[in-house]
mmCIF file of C-alpha atoms in Angstrom:
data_model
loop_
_atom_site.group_PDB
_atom_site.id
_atom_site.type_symbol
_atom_site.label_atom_id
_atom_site.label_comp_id
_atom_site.label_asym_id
_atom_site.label_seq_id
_atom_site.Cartn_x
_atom_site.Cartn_y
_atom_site.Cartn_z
ATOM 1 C CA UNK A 258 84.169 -14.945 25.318
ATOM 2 C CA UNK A 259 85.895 -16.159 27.985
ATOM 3 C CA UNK A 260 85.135 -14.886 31.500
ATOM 4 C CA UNK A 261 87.030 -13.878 34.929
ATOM 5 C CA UNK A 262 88.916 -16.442 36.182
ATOM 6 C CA UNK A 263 91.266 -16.342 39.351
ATOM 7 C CA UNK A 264 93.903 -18.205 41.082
ATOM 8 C CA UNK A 265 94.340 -19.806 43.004
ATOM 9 C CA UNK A 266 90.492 -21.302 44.417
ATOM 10 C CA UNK A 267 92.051 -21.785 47.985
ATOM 11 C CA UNK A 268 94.850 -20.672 50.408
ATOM 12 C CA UNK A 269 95.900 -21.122 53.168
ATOM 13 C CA UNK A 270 98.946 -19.075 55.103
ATOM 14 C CA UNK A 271 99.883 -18.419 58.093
ATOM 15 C CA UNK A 272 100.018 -15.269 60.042
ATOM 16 C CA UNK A 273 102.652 -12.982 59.169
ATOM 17 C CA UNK A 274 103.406 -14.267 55.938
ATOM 18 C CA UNK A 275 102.719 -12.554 52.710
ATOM 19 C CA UNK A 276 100.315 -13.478 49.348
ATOM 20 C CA UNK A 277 99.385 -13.260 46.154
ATOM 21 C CA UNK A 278 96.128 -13.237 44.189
ATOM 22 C CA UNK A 279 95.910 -13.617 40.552
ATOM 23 C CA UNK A 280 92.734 -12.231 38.213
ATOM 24 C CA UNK A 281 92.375 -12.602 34.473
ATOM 25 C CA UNK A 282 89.896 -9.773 33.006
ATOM 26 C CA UNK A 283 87.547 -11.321 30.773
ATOM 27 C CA UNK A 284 88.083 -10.191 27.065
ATOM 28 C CA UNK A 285 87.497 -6.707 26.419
ATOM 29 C CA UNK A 286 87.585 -5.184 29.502
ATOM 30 C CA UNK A 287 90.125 -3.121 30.668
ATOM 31 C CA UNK A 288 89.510 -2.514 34.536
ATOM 32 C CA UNK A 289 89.736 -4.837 37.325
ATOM 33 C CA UNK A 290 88.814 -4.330 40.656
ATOM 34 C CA UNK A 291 89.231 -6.306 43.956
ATOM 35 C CA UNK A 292 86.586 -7.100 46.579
ATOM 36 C CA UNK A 293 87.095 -8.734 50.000
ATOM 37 C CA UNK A 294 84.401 -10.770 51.780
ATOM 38 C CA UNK A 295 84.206 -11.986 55.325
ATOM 39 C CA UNK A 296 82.091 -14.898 55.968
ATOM 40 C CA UNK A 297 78.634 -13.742 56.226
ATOM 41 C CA UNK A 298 78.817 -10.072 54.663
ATOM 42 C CA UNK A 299 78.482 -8.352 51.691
ATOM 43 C CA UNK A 300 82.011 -7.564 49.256
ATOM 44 C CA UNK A 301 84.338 -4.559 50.968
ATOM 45 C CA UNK A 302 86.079 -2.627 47.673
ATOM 46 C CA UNK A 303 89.563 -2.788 48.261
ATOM 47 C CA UNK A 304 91.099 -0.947 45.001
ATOM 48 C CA UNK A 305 90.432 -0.553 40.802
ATOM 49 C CA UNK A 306 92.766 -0.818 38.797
ATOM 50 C CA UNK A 307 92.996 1.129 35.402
ATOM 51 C CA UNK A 308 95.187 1.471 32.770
ATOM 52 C CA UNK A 309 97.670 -0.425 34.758
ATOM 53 C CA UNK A 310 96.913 2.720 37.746
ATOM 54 C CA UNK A 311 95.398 2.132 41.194
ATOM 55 C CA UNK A 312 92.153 4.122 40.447
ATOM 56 C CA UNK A 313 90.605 4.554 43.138
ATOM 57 C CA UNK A 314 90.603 2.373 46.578
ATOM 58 C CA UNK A 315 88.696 1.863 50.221
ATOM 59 C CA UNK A 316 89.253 1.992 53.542
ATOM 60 C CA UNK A 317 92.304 -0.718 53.161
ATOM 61 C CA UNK A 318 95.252 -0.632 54.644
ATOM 62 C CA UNK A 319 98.699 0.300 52.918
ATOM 63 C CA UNK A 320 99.582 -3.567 52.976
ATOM 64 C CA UNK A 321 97.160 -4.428 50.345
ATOM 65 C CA UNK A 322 98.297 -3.510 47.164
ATOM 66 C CA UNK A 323 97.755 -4.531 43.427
ATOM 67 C CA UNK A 324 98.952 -4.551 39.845
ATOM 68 C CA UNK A 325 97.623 -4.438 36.696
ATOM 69 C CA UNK A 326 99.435 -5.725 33.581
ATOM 70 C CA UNK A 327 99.290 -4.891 29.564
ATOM 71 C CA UNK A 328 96.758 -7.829 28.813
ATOM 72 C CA UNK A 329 94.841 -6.299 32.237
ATOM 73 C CA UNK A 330 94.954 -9.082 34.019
ATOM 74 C CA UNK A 331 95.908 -8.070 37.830
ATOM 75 C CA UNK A 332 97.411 -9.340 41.236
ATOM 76 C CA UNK A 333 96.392 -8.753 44.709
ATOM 77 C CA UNK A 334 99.288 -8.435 47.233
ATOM 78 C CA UNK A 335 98.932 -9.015 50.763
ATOM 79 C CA UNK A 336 101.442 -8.449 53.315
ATOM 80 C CA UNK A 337 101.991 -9.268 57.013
ATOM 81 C CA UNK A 338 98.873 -11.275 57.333
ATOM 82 C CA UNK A 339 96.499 -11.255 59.547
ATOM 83 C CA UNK A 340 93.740 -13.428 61.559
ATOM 84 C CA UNK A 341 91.102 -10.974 60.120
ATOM 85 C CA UNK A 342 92.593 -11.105 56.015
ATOM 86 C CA UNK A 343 90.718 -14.691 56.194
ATOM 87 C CA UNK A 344 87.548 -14.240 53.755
ATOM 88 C CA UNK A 345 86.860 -15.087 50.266
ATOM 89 C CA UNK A 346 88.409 -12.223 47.661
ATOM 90 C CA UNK A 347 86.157 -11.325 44.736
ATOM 91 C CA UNK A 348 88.044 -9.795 40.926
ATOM 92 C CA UNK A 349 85.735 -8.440 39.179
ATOM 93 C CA UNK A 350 86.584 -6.951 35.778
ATOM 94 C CA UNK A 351 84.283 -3.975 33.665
ATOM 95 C CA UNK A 352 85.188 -2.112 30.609
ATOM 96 C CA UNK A 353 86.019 1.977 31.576
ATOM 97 C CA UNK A 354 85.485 3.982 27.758
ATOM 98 C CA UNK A 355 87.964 7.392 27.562
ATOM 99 C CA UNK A 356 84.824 9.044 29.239
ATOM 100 C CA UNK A 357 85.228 7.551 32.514
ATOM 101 C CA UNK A 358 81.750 5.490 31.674
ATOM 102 C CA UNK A 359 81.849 2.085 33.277
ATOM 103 C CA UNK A 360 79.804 -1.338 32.189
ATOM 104 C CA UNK A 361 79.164 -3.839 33.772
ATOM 105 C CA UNK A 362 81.191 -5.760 36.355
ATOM 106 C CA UNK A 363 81.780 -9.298 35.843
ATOM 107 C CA UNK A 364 83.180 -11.585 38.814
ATOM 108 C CA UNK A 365 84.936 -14.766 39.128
ATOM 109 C CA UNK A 366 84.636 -17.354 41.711
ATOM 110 C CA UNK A 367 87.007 -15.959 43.986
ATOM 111 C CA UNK A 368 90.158 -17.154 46.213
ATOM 112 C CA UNK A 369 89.132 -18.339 49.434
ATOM 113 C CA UNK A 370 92.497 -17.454 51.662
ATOM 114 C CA UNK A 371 92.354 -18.744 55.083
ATOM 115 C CA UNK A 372 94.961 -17.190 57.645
ATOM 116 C CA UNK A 373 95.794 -19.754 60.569
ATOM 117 C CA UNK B 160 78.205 8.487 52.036
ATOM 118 C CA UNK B 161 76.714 5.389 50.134
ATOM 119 C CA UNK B 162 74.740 2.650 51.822
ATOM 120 C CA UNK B 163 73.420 -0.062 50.902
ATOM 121 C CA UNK B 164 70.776 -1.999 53.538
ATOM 122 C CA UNK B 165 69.052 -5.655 53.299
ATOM 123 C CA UNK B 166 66.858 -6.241 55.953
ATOM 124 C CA UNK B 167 66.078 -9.708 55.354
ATOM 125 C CA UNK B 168 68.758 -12.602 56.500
ATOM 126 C CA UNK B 169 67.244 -15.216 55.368
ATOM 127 C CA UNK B 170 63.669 -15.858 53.359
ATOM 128 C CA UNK B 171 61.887 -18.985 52.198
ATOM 129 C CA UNK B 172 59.708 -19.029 49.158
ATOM 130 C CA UNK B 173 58.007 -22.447 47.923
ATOM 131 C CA UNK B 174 58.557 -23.722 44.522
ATOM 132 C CA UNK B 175 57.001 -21.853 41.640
ATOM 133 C CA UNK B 176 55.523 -18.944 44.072
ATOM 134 C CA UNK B 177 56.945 -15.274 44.202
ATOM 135 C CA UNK B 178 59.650 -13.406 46.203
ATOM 136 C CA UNK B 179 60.895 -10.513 46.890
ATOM 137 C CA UNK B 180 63.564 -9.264 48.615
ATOM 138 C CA UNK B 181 63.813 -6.065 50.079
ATOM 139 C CA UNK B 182 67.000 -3.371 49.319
ATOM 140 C CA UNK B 183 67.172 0.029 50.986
ATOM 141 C CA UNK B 184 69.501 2.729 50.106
ATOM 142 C CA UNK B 185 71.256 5.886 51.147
ATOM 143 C CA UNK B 186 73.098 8.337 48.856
ATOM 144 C CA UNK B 187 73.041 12.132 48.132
ATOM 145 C CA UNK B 188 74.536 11.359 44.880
ATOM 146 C CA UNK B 189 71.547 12.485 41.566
ATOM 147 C CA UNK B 190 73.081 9.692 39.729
ATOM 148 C CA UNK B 191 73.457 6.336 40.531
ATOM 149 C CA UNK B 192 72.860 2.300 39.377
ATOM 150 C CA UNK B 193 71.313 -0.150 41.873
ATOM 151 C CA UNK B 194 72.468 -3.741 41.049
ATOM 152 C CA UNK B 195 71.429 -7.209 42.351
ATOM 153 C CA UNK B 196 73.957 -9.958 42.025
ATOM 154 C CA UNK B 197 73.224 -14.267 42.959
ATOM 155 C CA UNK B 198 76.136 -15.862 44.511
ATOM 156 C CA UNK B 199 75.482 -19.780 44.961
ATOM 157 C CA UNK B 200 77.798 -21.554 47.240
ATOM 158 C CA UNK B 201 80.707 -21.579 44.598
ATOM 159 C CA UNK B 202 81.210 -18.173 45.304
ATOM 160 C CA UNK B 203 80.806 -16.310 41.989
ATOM 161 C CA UNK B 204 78.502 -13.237 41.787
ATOM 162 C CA UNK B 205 76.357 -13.511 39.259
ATOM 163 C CA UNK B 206 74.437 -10.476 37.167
ATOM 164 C CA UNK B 207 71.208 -10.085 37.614
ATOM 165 C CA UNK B 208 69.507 -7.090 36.910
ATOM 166 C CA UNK B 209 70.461 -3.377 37.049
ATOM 167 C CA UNK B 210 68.584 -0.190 37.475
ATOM 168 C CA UNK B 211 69.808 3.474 36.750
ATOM 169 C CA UNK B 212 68.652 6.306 39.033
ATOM 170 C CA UNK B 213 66.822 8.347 35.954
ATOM 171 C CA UNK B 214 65.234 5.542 34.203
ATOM 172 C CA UNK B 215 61.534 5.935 34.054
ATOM 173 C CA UNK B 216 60.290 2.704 34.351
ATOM 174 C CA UNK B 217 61.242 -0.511 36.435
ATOM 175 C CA UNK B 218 63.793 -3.276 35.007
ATOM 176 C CA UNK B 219 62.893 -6.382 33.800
ATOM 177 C CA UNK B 220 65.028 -9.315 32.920
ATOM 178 C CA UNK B 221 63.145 -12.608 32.277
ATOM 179 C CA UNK B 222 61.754 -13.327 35.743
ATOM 180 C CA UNK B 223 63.585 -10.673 37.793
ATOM 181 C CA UNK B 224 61.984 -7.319 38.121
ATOM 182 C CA UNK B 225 63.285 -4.389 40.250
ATOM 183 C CA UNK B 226 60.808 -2.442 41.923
ATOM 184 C CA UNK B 227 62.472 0.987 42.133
ATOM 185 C CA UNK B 228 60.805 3.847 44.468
ATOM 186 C CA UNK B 229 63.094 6.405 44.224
ATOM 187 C CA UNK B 230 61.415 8.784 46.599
ATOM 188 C CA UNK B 231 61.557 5.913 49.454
ATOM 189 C CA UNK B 232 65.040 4.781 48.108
ATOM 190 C CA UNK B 233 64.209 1.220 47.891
ATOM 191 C CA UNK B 234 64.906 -1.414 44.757
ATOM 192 C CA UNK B 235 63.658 -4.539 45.514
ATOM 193 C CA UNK B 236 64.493 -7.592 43.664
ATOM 194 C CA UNK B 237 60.641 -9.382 42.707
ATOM 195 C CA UNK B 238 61.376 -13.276 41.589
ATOM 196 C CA UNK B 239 58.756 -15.113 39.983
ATOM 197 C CA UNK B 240 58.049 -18.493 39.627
ATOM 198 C CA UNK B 241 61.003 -19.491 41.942
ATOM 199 C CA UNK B 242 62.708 -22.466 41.203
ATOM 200 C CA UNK B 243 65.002 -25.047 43.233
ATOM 201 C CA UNK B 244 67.927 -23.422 41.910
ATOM 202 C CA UNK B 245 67.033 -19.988 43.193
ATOM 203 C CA UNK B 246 68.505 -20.689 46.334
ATOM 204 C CA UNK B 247 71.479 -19.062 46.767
ATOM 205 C CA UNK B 248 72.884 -15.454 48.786
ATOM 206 C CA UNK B 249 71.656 -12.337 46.949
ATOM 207 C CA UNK B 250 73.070 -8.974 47.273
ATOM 208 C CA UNK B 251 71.945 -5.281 46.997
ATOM 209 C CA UNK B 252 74.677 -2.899 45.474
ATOM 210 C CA UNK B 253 74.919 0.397 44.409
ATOM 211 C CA UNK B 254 77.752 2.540 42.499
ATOM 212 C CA UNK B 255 77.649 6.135 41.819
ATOM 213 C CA UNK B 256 78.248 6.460 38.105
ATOM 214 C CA UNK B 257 80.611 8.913 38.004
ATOM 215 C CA UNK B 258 82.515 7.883 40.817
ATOM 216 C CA UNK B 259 82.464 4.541 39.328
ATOM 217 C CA UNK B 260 85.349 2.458 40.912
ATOM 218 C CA UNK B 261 83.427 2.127 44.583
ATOM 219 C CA UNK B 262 80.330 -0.321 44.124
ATOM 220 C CA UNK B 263 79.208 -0.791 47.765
ATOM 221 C CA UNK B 264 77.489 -3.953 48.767
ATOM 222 C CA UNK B 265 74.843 -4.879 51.121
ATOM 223 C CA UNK B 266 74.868 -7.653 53.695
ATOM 224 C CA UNK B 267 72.688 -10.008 51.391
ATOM 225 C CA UNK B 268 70.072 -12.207 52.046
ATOM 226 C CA UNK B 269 70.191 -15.923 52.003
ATOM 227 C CA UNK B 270 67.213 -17.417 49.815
ATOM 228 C CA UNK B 271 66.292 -20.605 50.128
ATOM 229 C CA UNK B 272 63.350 -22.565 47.693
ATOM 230 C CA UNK B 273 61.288 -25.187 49.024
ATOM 231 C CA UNK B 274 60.038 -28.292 47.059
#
């Protein structure tokens, strides 16, 4: 089975400008969420994704936002960036049964966005 | 609120001893899933083992072991017979599993294995 995979490994943009993130679920799973991590700290949550529905999301502001297509695969949208967006963004994808019972996560490498 | 706490920056274990590597938590939630993920430098998190709040006895997976005291809310990840390729950051995390979208992280500790 294939696993997460995301695009693309590094970015770099400058301040102001807006992005995109790309995540392919690994086969069989049907959730994706997003993580952001700063250089030396632990993954932030930023949203889930479900069903192609925002499903649930942390303390992020309004100009993150995400999709999630049919074959789950997702985006990350980022606009108006900032000094601070710089850090490494973790997709992880999970399978979610009907009963709201998660799995495991499984992560990709990452996009490592730099904002100069 | 959830948190997750790793007291230890950095540790150094020599090659082919034991480590462990301490994980603290705080939640008010009766059920609940400690995990500890390996992220080398390429940036991946990588599964390691996982622990549910009602299981009875400690997880094992090959030479990971969790050593879960619920009453003192720790989990702490025991690796045995470290090897070179041990080295990498390794994070604490925790998800409530019914709330299941929020998995909050801990600041991770930075292993390193000496030859």
């Amino acid at each position: 089975e294939t696993g997460v995979t995301q695009s693309p490994t590094h970015l770099i943009k400058t301040r102001g400008q807006q992005v995109t993130l790309r995540c392919s679920s690994q086969s069989g799973h049907n959730t994706v969420s997003w993580y952001q991590q700063a250089l030396g700290q632990g993954p932030q949550f930023i949203f889930q994704y479900y069903r192609e529905e925002e499903n649930g999301r942390g303390n992020f502001p309004p100009r993150f936002s995400g999709l999630q297509f049919p074959n789950y695969s997702s985006e990350l949208n980022v606009n108006a960036l900032e000094l601070d967006d710089s850090a490494l963004y973790l997709c992880a994808s999970s399978f979610q049964s009907g009963t709201g019972s998660t799995y495991g996560y499984t992560f990709g490498s990452g996009t490592r966005l730099t904002v100069v | 609120a959830q948190k997750i706490t790793q007291t230890q920056p950095g540790m150094f274990v020599q090659e082919k001893e034991a480590v462990t590597l301490d994980c603290t938590y705080d939640t008010s939630d009766p059920s609940y899933g400690l995990f500890w993920y390996k992220q080398p430098s390429s940036g991946e998190m990588i599964f390691l083992i996982y622990q549910g709040s009602y299981d009875q006895q400690n997880a094992t997976e090959g030479r990971y072991s969790l050593n879960f005291q619920k009453a003192r809310k720790s989990a702490n990840l025991v690796i045995s017979a470290s090897q070179l390729g041990d080295s990498a950051m390794y994070f604490c995390a925790m998800r409530d599993l019914y709330n299941n979208n929020d998995m909050r992280f801990g600041a991770g500790t930075r292993l390193t294995v000496k030859p």
